[in-house]
């Protein structure tokens, strides 16, 4: 969809949402797009966020599958643990051994999971009107978008904060030496003395990402006004 890629670079995210709404068939994606996005000029402390993490069979959204999702909401910059949700997702194909070693989800466990269609439907309901938080958001956004194209024939969009990019900015602003491994979720958490959680559980990683977002933005809390657009991810997906 080359025209969309060209056109969107000149439009705000809200303008893109309104345009997509006109062309998206009735269904969960259209219902999601019917809810206005957060104003990028709103103070980031006043917004509602959902931290998200996926475990997948690989890193290619066009060919790999979702295996689990974890989400937890933030309001008034506080993490609301009562909103935490973890779902195992049944893939269409066997789980590659190389990925099973990482996330420890077996074929038998995955077979009891909900369908990808149901998972995306739940996620779209959950994300409507919120700001997404993810670590290396391009991956989560890529998988949601690939699923939406396949299931509903439409494009997914959402205002997003990427804690990996905020972490890179935090390091760059202090002229600290940076290696790629420094941008991993646990490595960035270590800089703020946050507890080390076992990695590659979707809900644990979503919670860890929400906590990292709090740590990365705490220095901005005394400022009078910090618009969301100063923190927002503007990359491709």
PDB file of N, CA, C and O in Angstrom, residues 95-123:
ATOM      1  N   UNK A  95       5.152 -25.184  17.300  1.00  0.00           N
ATOM      2  CA  UNK A  95       6.062 -24.148  17.809  1.00  0.00           C
ATOM      3  C   UNK A  95       7.501 -24.547  17.499  1.00  0.00           C
ATOM      4  O   UNK A  95       7.933 -25.646  17.872  1.00  0.00           O
ATOM      5  N   UNK A  96       8.254 -23.694  16.827  1.00  0.00           N
ATOM      6  CA  UNK A  96       9.655 -24.016  16.541  1.00  0.00           C
ATOM      7  C   UNK A  96      10.443 -24.240  17.837  1.00  0.00           C
ATOM      8  O   UNK A  96      10.263 -23.514  18.819  1.00  0.00           O
ATOM      9  N   UNK A  97      11.313 -25.230  17.829  1.00  0.00           N
ATOM     10  CA  UNK A  97      12.079 -25.559  19.028  1.00  0.00           C
ATOM     11  C   UNK A  97      12.919 -24.364  19.495  1.00  0.00           C
ATOM     12  O   UNK A  97      13.052 -24.125  20.695  1.00  0.00           O
ATOM     13  N   UNK A  98      13.463 -23.637  18.531  1.00  0.00           N
ATOM     14  CA  UNK A  98      14.325 -22.503  18.890  1.00  0.00           C
ATOM     15  C   UNK A  98      13.572 -21.449  19.698  1.00  0.00           C
ATOM     16  O   UNK A  98      14.149 -20.822  20.596  1.00  0.00           O
ATOM     17  N   UNK A  99      12.304 -21.221  19.391  1.00  0.00           N
ATOM     18  CA  UNK A  99      11.544 -20.226  20.157  1.00  0.00           C
ATOM     19  C   UNK A  99      11.010 -20.824  21.455  1.00  0.00           C
ATOM     20  O   UNK A  99      10.898 -20.117  22.462  1.00  0.00           O
ATOM     21  N   UNK A 100      10.682 -22.132  21.455  1.00  0.00           N
ATOM     22  CA  UNK A 100      10.173 -22.768  22.673  1.00  0.00           C
ATOM     23  C   UNK A 100      11.199 -22.711  23.799  1.00  0.00           C
ATOM     24  O   UNK A 100      10.841 -22.589  24.975  1.00  0.00           O
ATOM     25  N   UNK A 101      12.469 -22.772  23.450  1.00  0.00           N
ATOM     26  CA  UNK A 101      13.534 -22.676  24.455  1.00  0.00           C
ATOM     27  C   UNK A 101      13.486 -21.318  25.160  1.00  0.00           C
ATOM     28  O   UNK A 101      13.790 -21.209  26.350  1.00  0.00           O
ATOM     29  N   UNK A 102      13.061 -20.292  24.431  1.00  0.00           N
ATOM     30  CA  UNK A 102      13.053 -18.936  24.985  1.00  0.00           C
ATOM     31  C   UNK A 102      11.826 -18.691  25.859  1.00  0.00           C
ATOM     32  O   UNK A 102      11.933 -18.276  27.012  1.00  0.00           O
ATOM     33  N   UNK A 103      10.639 -18.959  25.323  1.00  0.00           N
ATOM     34  CA  UNK A 103       9.420 -18.598  26.071  1.00  0.00           C
ATOM     35  C   UNK A 103       8.853 -19.747  26.904  1.00  0.00           C
ATOM     36  O   UNK A 103       7.951 -19.538  27.723  1.00  0.00           O
ATOM     37  N   UNK A 104       9.345 -20.972  26.674  1.00  0.00           N
ATOM     38  CA  UNK A 104       8.937 -22.150  27.471  1.00  0.00           C
ATOM     39  C   UNK A 104       7.448 -22.473  27.347  1.00  0.00           C
ATOM     40  O   UNK A 104       6.858 -23.049  28.260  1.00  0.00           O
ATOM     41  N   UNK A 105       6.846 -22.083  26.228  1.00  0.00           N
ATOM     42  CA  UNK A 105       5.456 -22.465  25.958  1.00  0.00           C
ATOM     43  C   UNK A 105       5.480 -23.708  25.080  1.00  0.00           C
ATOM     44  O   UNK A 105       6.049 -23.697  23.990  1.00  0.00           O
ATOM     45  N   UNK A 106       4.865 -24.787  25.558  1.00  0.00           N
ATOM     46  CA  UNK A 106       4.891 -26.037  24.795  1.00  0.00           C
ATOM     47  C   UNK A 106       3.693 -26.097  23.849  1.00  0.00           C
ATOM     48  O   UNK A 106       2.714 -25.356  23.977  1.00  0.00           O
ATOM     49  N   UNK A 107       3.774 -27.035  22.908  1.00  0.00           N
ATOM     50  CA  UNK A 107       2.644 -27.228  21.986  1.00  0.00           C
ATOM     51  C   UNK A 107       1.373 -27.597  22.753  1.00  0.00           C
ATOM     52  O   UNK A 107       0.280 -27.156  22.396  1.00  0.00           O
ATOM     53  N   UNK A 108       1.505 -28.442  23.792  1.00  0.00           N
ATOM     54  CA  UNK A 108       0.328 -28.843  24.572  1.00  0.00           C
ATOM     55  C   UNK A 108      -0.307 -27.645  25.281  1.00  0.00           C
ATOM     56  O   UNK A 108      -1.532 -27.500  25.319  1.00  0.00           O
ATOM     57  N   UNK A 109       0.514 -26.776  25.856  1.00  0.00           N
ATOM     58  CA  UNK A 109      -0.014 -25.576  26.516  1.00  0.00           C
ATOM     59  C   UNK A 109      -0.691 -24.660  25.499  1.00  0.00           C
ATOM     60  O   UNK A 109      -1.786 -24.136  25.742  1.00  0.00           O
ATOM     61  N   UNK A 110      -0.017 -24.460  24.371  1.00  0.00           N
ATOM     62  CA  UNK A 110      -0.554 -23.548  23.359  1.00  0.00           C
ATOM     63  C   UNK A 110      -1.874 -24.056  22.789  1.00  0.00           C
ATOM     64  O   UNK A 110      -2.754 -23.256  22.438  1.00  0.00           O
ATOM     65  N   UNK A 111      -2.011 -25.376  22.704  1.00  0.00           N
ATOM     66  CA  UNK A 111      -3.241 -25.948  22.133  1.00  0.00           C
ATOM     67  C   UNK A 111      -4.470 -25.579  22.957  1.00  0.00           C
ATOM     68  O   UNK A 111      -5.593 -25.584  22.447  1.00  0.00           O
ATOM     69  N   UNK A 112      -4.278 -25.252  24.230  1.00  0.00           N
ATOM     70  CA  UNK A 112      -5.397 -24.885  25.103  1.00  0.00           C
ATOM     71  C   UNK A 112      -5.690 -23.382  25.063  1.00  0.00           C
ATOM     72  O   UNK A 112      -6.598 -22.905  25.755  1.00  0.00           O
ATOM     73  N   UNK A 113      -4.916 -22.666  24.296  1.00  0.00           N
ATOM     74  CA  UNK A 113      -5.062 -21.215  24.255  1.00  0.00           C
ATOM     75  C   UNK A 113      -6.241 -20.761  23.415  1.00  0.00           C
ATOM     76  O   UNK A 113      -6.906 -21.554  22.738  1.00  0.00           O
ATOM     77  N   UNK A 114      -6.495 -19.461  23.467  1.00  0.00           N
ATOM     78  CA  UNK A 114      -7.555 -18.869  22.642  1.00  0.00           C
ATOM     79  C   UNK A 114      -7.027 -18.688  21.221  1.00  0.00           C
ATOM     80  O   UNK A 114      -5.826 -18.745  20.971  1.00  0.00           O
ATOM     81  N   UNK A 115      -7.923 -18.466  20.279  1.00  0.00           N
ATOM     82  CA  UNK A 115      -7.500 -18.268  18.890  1.00  0.00           C
ATOM     83  C   UNK A 115      -6.860 -16.898  18.712  1.00  0.00           C
ATOM     84  O   UNK A 115      -7.103 -15.968  19.504  1.00  0.00           O
ATOM     85  N   UNK A 116      -6.058 -16.768  17.666  1.00  0.00           N
ATOM     86  CA  UNK A 116      -5.458 -15.467  17.346  1.00  0.00           C
ATOM     87  C   UNK A 116      -6.549 -14.439  17.091  1.00  0.00           C
ATOM     88  O   UNK A 116      -6.449 -13.289  17.521  1.00  0.00           O
ATOM     89  N   UNK A 117      -7.620 -14.838  16.416  1.00  0.00           N
ATOM     90  CA  UNK A 117      -8.727 -13.910  16.147  1.00  0.00           C
ATOM     91  C   UNK A 117      -9.316 -13.376  17.454  1.00  0.00           C
ATOM     92  O   UNK A 117      -9.560 -12.182  17.594  1.00  0.00           O
ATOM     93  N   UNK A 118      -9.538 -14.265  18.414  1.00  0.00           N
ATOM     94  CA  UNK A 118     -10.099 -13.848  19.698  1.00  0.00           C
ATOM     95  C   UNK A 118      -9.111 -12.957  20.461  1.00  0.00           C
ATOM     96  O   UNK A 118      -9.502 -11.970  21.097  1.00  0.00           O
ATOM     97  N   UNK A 119      -7.824 -13.292  20.394  1.00  0.00           N
ATOM     98  CA  UNK A 119      -6.806 -12.491  21.088  1.00  0.00           C
ATOM     99  C   UNK A 119      -6.757 -11.066  20.539  1.00  0.00           C
ATOM    100  O   UNK A 119      -6.693 -10.095  21.301  1.00  0.00           O
ATOM    101  N   UNK A 120      -6.792 -10.936  19.221  1.00  0.00           N
ATOM    102  CA  UNK A 120      -6.735  -9.597  18.621  1.00  0.00           C
ATOM    103  C   UNK A 120      -8.010  -8.829  18.910  1.00  0.00           C
ATOM    104  O   UNK A 120      -7.991  -7.617  19.166  1.00  0.00           O
ATOM    105  N   UNK A 121      -9.142  -9.534  18.917  1.00  0.00           N
ATOM    106  CA  UNK A 121     -10.403  -8.873  19.252  1.00  0.00           C
ATOM    107  C   UNK A 121     -10.345  -8.313  20.678  1.00  0.00           C
ATOM    108  O   UNK A 121     -10.730  -7.163  20.925  1.00  0.00           O
ATOM    109  N   UNK A 122      -9.874  -9.128  21.622  1.00  0.00           N
ATOM    110  CA  UNK A 122      -9.741  -8.665  23.007  1.00  0.00           C
ATOM    111  C   UNK A 122      -8.784  -7.479  23.103  1.00  0.00           C
ATOM    112  O   UNK A 122      -9.029  -6.514  23.836  1.00  0.00           O
ATOM    113  N   UNK A 123      -7.693  -7.582  22.362  1.00  0.00           N
ATOM    114  CA  UNK A 123      -6.665  -6.532  22.421  1.00  0.00           C
ATOM    115  C   UNK A 123      -7.194  -5.213  21.861  1.00  0.00           C
ATOM    116  O   UNK A 123      -6.955  -4.145  22.439  1.00  0.00           O
TER     117      UNK A 123
END
